[in-house]
Short mmCIF file of C-alpha atoms in Angstrom, two decimals:
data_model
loop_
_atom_site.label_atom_id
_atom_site.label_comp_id
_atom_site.label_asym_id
_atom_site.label_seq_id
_atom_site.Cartn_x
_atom_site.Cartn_y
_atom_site.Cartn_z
CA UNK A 1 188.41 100.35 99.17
CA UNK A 2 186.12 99.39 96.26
CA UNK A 3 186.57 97.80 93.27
CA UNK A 4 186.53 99.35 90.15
CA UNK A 5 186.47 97.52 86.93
CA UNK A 6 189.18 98.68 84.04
CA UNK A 7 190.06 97.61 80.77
CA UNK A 8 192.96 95.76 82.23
CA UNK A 9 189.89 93.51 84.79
CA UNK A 10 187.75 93.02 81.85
CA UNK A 11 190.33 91.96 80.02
CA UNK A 12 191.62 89.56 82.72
CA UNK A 13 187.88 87.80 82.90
CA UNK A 14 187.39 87.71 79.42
CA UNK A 15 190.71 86.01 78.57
CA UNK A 16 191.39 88.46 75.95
CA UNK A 17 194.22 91.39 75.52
CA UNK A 18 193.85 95.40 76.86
CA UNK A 19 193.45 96.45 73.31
CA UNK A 20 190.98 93.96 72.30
CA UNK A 21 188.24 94.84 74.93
CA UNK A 22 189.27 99.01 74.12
CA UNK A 23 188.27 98.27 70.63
CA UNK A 24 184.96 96.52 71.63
CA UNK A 25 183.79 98.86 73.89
CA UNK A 26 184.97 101.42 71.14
CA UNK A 27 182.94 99.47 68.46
CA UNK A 28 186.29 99.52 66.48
CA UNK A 29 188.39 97.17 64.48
CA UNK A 30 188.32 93.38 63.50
CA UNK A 31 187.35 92.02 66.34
CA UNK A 32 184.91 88.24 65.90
CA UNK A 33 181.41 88.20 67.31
CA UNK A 34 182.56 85.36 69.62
CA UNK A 35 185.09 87.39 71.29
CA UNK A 36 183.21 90.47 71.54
CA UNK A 37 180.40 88.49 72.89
CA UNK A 38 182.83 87.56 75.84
CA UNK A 39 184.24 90.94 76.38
CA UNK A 40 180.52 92.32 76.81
CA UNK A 41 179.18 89.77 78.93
CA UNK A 42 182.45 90.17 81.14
CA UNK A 43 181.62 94.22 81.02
CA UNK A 44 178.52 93.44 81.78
CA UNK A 45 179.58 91.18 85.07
CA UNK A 46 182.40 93.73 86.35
CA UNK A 47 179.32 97.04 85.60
CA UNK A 48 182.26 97.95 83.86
CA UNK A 49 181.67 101.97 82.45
CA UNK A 50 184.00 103.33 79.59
CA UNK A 51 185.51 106.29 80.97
CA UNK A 52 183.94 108.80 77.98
CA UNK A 53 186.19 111.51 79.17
CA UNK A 54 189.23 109.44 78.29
CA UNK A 55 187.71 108.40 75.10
CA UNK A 56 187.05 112.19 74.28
CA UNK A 57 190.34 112.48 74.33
CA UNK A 58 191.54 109.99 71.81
CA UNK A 59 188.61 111.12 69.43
CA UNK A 60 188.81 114.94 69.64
CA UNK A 61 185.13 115.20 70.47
CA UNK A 62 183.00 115.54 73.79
CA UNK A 63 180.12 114.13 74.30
CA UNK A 64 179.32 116.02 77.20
CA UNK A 65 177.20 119.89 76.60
CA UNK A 66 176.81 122.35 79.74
CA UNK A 67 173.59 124.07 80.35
CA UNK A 68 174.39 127.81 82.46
CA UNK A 69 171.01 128.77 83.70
CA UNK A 70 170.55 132.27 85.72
CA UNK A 71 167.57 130.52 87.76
CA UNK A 72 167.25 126.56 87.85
CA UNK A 73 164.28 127.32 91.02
CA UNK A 74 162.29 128.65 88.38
CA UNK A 75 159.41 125.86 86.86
CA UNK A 76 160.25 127.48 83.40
CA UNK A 77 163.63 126.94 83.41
CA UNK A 78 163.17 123.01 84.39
CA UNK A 79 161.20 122.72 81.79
CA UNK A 80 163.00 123.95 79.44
CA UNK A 81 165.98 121.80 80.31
CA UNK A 82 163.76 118.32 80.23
CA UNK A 83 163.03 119.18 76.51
CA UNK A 84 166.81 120.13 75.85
CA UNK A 85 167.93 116.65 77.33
CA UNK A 86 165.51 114.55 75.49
CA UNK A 87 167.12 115.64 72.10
CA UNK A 88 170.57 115.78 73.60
CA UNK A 89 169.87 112.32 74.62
CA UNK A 90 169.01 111.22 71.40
CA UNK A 91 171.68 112.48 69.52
CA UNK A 92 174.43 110.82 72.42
CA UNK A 93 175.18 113.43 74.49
CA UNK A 94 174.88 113.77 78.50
CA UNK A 95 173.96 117.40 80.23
CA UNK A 96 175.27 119.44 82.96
CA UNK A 97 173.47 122.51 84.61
CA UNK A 98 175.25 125.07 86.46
CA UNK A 99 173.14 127.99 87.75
CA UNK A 100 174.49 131.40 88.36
CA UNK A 101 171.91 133.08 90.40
CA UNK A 102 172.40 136.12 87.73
CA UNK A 103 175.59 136.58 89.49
CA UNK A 104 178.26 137.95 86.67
CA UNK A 105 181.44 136.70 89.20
CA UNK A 106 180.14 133.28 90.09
CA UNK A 107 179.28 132.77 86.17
CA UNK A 108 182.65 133.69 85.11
CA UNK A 109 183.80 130.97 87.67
CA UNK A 110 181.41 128.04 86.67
CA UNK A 111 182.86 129.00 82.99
CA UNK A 112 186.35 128.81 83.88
CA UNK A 113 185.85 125.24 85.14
CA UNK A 114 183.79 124.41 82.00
CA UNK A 115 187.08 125.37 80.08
CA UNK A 116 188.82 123.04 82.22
CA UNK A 117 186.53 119.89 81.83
CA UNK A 118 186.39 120.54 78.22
CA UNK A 119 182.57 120.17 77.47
CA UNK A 120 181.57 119.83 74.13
CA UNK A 121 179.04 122.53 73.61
CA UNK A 122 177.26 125.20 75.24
CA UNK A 123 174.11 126.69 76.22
CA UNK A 124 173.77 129.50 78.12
CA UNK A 125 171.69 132.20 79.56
CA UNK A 126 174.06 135.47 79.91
CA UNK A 127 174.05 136.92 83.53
CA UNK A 128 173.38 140.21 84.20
CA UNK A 129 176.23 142.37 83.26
CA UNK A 130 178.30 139.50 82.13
CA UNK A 131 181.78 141.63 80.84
CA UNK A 132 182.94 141.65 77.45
CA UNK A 133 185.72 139.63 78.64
CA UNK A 134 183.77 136.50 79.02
CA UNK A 135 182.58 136.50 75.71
CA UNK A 136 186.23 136.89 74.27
CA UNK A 137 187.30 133.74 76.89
CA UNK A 138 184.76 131.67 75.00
CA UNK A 139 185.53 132.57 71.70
CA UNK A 140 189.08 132.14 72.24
CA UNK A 141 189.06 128.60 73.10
CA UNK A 142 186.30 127.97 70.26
CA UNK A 143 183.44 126.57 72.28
CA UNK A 144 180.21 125.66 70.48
CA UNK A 145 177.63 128.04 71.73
CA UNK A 146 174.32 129.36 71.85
CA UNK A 147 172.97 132.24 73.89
CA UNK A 148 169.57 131.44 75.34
CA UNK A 149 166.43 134.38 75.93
CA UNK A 150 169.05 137.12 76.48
CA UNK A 151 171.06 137.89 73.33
CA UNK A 152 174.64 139.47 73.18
CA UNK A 153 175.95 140.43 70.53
CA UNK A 154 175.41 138.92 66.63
CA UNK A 155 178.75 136.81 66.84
CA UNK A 156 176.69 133.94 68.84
CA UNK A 157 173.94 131.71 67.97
CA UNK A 158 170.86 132.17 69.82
CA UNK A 159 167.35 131.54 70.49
CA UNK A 160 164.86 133.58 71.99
CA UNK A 161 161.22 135.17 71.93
CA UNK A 162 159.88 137.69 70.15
CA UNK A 163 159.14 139.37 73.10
CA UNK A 164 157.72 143.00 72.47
CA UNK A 165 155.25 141.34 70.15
CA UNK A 166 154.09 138.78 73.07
CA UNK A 167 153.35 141.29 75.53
CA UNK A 168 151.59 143.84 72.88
CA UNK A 169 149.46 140.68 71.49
CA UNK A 170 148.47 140.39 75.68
CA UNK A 171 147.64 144.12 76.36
CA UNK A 172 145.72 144.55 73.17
CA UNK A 173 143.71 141.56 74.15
CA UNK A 174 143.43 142.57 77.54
CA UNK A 175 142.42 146.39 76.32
CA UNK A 176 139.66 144.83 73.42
CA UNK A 177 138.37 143.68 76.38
CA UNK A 178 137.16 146.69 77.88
CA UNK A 179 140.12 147.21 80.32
CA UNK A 180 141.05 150.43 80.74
CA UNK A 181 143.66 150.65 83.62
CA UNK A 182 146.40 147.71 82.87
CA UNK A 183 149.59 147.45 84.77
CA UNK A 184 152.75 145.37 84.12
CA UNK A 185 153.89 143.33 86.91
CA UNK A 186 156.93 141.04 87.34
CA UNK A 187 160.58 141.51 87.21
CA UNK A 188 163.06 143.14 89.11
CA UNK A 189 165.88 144.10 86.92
CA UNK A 190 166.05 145.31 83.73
CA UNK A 191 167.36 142.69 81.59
CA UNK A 192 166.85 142.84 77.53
CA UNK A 193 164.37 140.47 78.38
CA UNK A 194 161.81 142.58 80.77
CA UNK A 195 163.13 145.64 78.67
CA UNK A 196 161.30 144.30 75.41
CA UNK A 197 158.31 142.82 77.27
CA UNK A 198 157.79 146.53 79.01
CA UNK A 199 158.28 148.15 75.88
CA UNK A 200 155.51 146.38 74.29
CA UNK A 201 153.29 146.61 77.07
CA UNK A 202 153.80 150.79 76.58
CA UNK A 203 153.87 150.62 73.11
CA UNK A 204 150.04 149.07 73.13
CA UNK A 205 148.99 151.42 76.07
CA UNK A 206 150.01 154.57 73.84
CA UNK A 207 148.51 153.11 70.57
CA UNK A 208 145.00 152.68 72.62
CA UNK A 209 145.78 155.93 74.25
CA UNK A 210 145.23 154.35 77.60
CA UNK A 211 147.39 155.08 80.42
CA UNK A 212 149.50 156.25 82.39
CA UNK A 213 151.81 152.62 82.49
CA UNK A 214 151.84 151.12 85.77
CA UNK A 215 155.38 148.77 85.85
CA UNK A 216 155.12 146.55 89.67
CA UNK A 217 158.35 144.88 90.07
CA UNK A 218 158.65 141.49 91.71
CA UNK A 219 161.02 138.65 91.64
CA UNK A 220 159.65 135.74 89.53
CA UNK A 221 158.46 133.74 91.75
CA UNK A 222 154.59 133.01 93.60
CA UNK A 223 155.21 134.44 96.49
CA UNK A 224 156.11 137.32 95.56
CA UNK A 225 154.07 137.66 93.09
CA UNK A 226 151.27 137.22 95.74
CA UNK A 227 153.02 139.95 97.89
CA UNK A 228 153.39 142.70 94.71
CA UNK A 229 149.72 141.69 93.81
CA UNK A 230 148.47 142.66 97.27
CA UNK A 231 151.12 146.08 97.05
CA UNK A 232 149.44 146.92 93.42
CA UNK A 233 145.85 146.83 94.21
CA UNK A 234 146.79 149.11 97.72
CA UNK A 235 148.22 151.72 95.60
CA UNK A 236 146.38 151.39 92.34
CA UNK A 237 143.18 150.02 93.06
CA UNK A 238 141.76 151.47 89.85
CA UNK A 239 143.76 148.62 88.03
CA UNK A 240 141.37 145.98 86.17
CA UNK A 241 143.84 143.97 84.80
CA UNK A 242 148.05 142.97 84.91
CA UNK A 243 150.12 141.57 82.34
CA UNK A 244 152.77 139.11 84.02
CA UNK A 245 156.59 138.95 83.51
CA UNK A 246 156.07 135.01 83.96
CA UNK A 247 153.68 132.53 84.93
CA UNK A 248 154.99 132.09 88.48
CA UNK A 249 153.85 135.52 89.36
CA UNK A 250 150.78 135.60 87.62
CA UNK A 251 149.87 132.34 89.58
CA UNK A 252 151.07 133.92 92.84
CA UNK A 253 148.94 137.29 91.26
CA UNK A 254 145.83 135.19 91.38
CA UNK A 255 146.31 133.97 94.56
CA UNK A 256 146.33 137.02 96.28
CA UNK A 257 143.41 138.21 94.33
CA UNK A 258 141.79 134.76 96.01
CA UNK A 259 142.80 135.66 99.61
CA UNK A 260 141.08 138.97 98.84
CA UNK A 261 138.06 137.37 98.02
CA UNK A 262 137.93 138.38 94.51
CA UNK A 263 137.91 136.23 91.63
CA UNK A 264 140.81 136.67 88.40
CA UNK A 265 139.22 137.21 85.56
CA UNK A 266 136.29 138.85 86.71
CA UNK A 267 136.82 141.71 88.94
CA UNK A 268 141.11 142.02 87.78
CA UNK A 269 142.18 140.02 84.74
CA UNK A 270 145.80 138.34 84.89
CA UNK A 271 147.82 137.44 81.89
CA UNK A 272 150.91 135.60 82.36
CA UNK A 273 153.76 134.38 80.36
CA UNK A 274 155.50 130.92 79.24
CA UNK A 275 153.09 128.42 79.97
CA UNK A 276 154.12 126.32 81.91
CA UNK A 277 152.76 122.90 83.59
CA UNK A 278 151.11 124.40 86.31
CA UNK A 279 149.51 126.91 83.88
CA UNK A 280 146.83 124.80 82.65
CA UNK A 281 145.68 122.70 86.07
CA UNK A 282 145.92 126.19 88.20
CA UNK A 283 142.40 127.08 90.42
CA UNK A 284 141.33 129.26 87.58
CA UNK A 285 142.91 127.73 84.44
CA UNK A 286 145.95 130.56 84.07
CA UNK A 287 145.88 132.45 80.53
CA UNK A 288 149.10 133.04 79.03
CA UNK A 289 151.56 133.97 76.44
CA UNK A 290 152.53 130.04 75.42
CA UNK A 291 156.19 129.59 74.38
CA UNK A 292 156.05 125.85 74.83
CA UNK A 293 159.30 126.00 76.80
CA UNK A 294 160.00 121.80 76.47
CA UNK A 295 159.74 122.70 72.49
CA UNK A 296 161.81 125.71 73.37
CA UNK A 297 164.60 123.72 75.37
CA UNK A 298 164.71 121.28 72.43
CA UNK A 299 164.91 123.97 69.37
CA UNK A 300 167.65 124.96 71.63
CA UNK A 301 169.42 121.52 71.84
CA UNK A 302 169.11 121.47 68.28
CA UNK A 303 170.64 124.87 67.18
CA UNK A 304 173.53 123.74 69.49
CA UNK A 305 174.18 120.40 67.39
CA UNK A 306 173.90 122.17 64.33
CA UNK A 307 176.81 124.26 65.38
CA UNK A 308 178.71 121.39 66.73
CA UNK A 309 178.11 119.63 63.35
CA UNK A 310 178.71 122.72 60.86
CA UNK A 311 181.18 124.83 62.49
CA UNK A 312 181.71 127.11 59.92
CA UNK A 313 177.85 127.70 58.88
CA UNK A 314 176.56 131.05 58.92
CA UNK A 315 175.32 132.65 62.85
CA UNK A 316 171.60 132.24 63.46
CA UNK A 317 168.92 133.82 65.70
CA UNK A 318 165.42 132.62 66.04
CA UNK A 319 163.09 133.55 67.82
CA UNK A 320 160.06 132.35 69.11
CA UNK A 321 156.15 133.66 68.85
CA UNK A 322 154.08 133.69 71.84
CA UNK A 323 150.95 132.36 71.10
CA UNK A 324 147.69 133.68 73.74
CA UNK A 325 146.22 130.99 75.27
CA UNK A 326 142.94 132.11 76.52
CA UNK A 327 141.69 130.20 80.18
CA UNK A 328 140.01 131.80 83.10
CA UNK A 329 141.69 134.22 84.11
CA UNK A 330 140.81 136.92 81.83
CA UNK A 331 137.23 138.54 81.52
CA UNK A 332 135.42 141.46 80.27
CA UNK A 333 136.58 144.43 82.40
CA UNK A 334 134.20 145.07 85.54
CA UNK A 335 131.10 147.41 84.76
#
């Protein structure tokens, strides 16, 4: 069996007492730089780790946040999480991701066992037809939380994007450029998310009087993206131009417009949405609604340590503007 190093070993090869080497590694009490020098060398010799969970305990705080994604797979979701941890990070406190597949029963499990472990905070993207229920279990036992792109609710803090506005900015750009026949593609169900996105979409269509709206579903991801692409231009080949639901479609979009031998932006336009990584290096230069999602995931991570530090301060929302970042995809509409 293997050796693991307690306070009672490190205390043992430093020659000192149980409750000296607790209040080093603890950073409390009267303790001379001689002997603490001894205790963290020993530490140091034994790869001793302070059990934080313990030490929770005693202090009444957590170091420890949980993340509860509905789609880790997806790029924009990753990224998002790398900005969150480098300000978590920062501020001392270590991340866990749990990923419901947008599955309302497996969520309600993975928060049951956060209960349990007694994080310190949450962040969390609500599952489709999460119950009522769920949001009286976390209120009840007081966690620190904030709702992430799908809002529920004004009693949580959350952050978002402005979404409607995104997705008009996109169709009015795509319709000043000539583009008369403009479908929406992406998305399968119809979160708040996709609602607002759609409704902007529409709402620009109507105020250009073009039409009729052409929604595609797909599930977010580049293949089938490429597959709904290829589906879309079979039934609607009058279509000059698509406004994503993210940028995994829209790269999987342009793709299929590739293996049809056509090129995006010049014969159909694609607009995606996020901006992610691959955005910028894809073979055309993807253009997008840009939400920064690294900057996202840390505004996040912040909102959640503001509520951690101020319990009692007034609920807040923000949300995020898109901003259009013009590439290659997008072109005059074909004469």
């Amino acid at each position: 069996m293997a050796f693991k190093p307690t306070l009672s070993s490190v205390a043992k090869e430093a020659g000192v007492s149980i409750p000296t080497v607790s209040q080093v590694m603890r950073g409390k009490g009267r303790i001379s730089e001689k002997t603490r020098q001894k205790v963290l060398k020993a530490a140091e010799k034994l790869h001793y780790i302070p059990d934080s969970r313990a030490a929770s305990m005693r202090s009444g705080e957590n170091r420890e946040i949980g993340f509860v994604l509905n789609q880790f797979a997806n790029p924009f979701n990753a990224e998002v999480v790398s900005g969150a941890v480098d300000l978590l990070e920062a501020e001392g406190y270590l991340l866990s991701i749990l990923d419901t597949r947008d599955d309302a029963a497996r969520q309600g499990r993975q928060l049951e066992a956060f209960i349990r472990n007694g994080r310190g905070g949450l962040m969390w993207v609500p599952a489709l037809n999460t119950p009522e229920e769920t949001f009286d279990l976390l209120r009840a036992h007081g966690i620190p939380t904030v709702t992430f792109l799908r809002q529920s609710g004004d009693s949580l803090d959350h952050v978002g994007v402005r979404n409607a506005v995104a997705t008009e900015t996109a169709t009015t750009y795509l319709a000043d450029l000539g583009h008369r026949h403009i479908a929406y593609l992406g998305g399968t169900d119809m979160t708040s998310v996709r609602r607002r996105r759609i409704t902007g979409y529409e709402r620009t269509l109507a105020a250009r009087g073009l039409g009729p709206a052409i929604i595609w579903p797909s599930a977010d991801t580049k293949r089938a993206g490429l597959d709904a692409m290829l589906e879309l231009r079979a039934a609607h080949p009058e279509v000059t131009a698509v406004v994503c639901n993210g940028d995994m479609v829209a790269l999987g979009a342009c793709l299929a417009l590739t293996r049809s031998g056509l090129t995006p932006g010049r014969e159909v336009s694609v607009v995606g949405f996020d901006d992610i990584s691959d955005a910028a290096v894809g073979t055309p230069a993807l253009t997008t609604m840009a939400v920064s999602p690294q900057k996202l995931g840390r505004k996040l991570a912040q909102v959640l340590m503001d509520r951690i530090r101020e319990p009692d301060m007034p609920v807040s929302v923000s949300e995020i503007v898109a901003e259009l970042v013009v590439r290659e995809t997008t072109g005059p509409a074909p004469r």
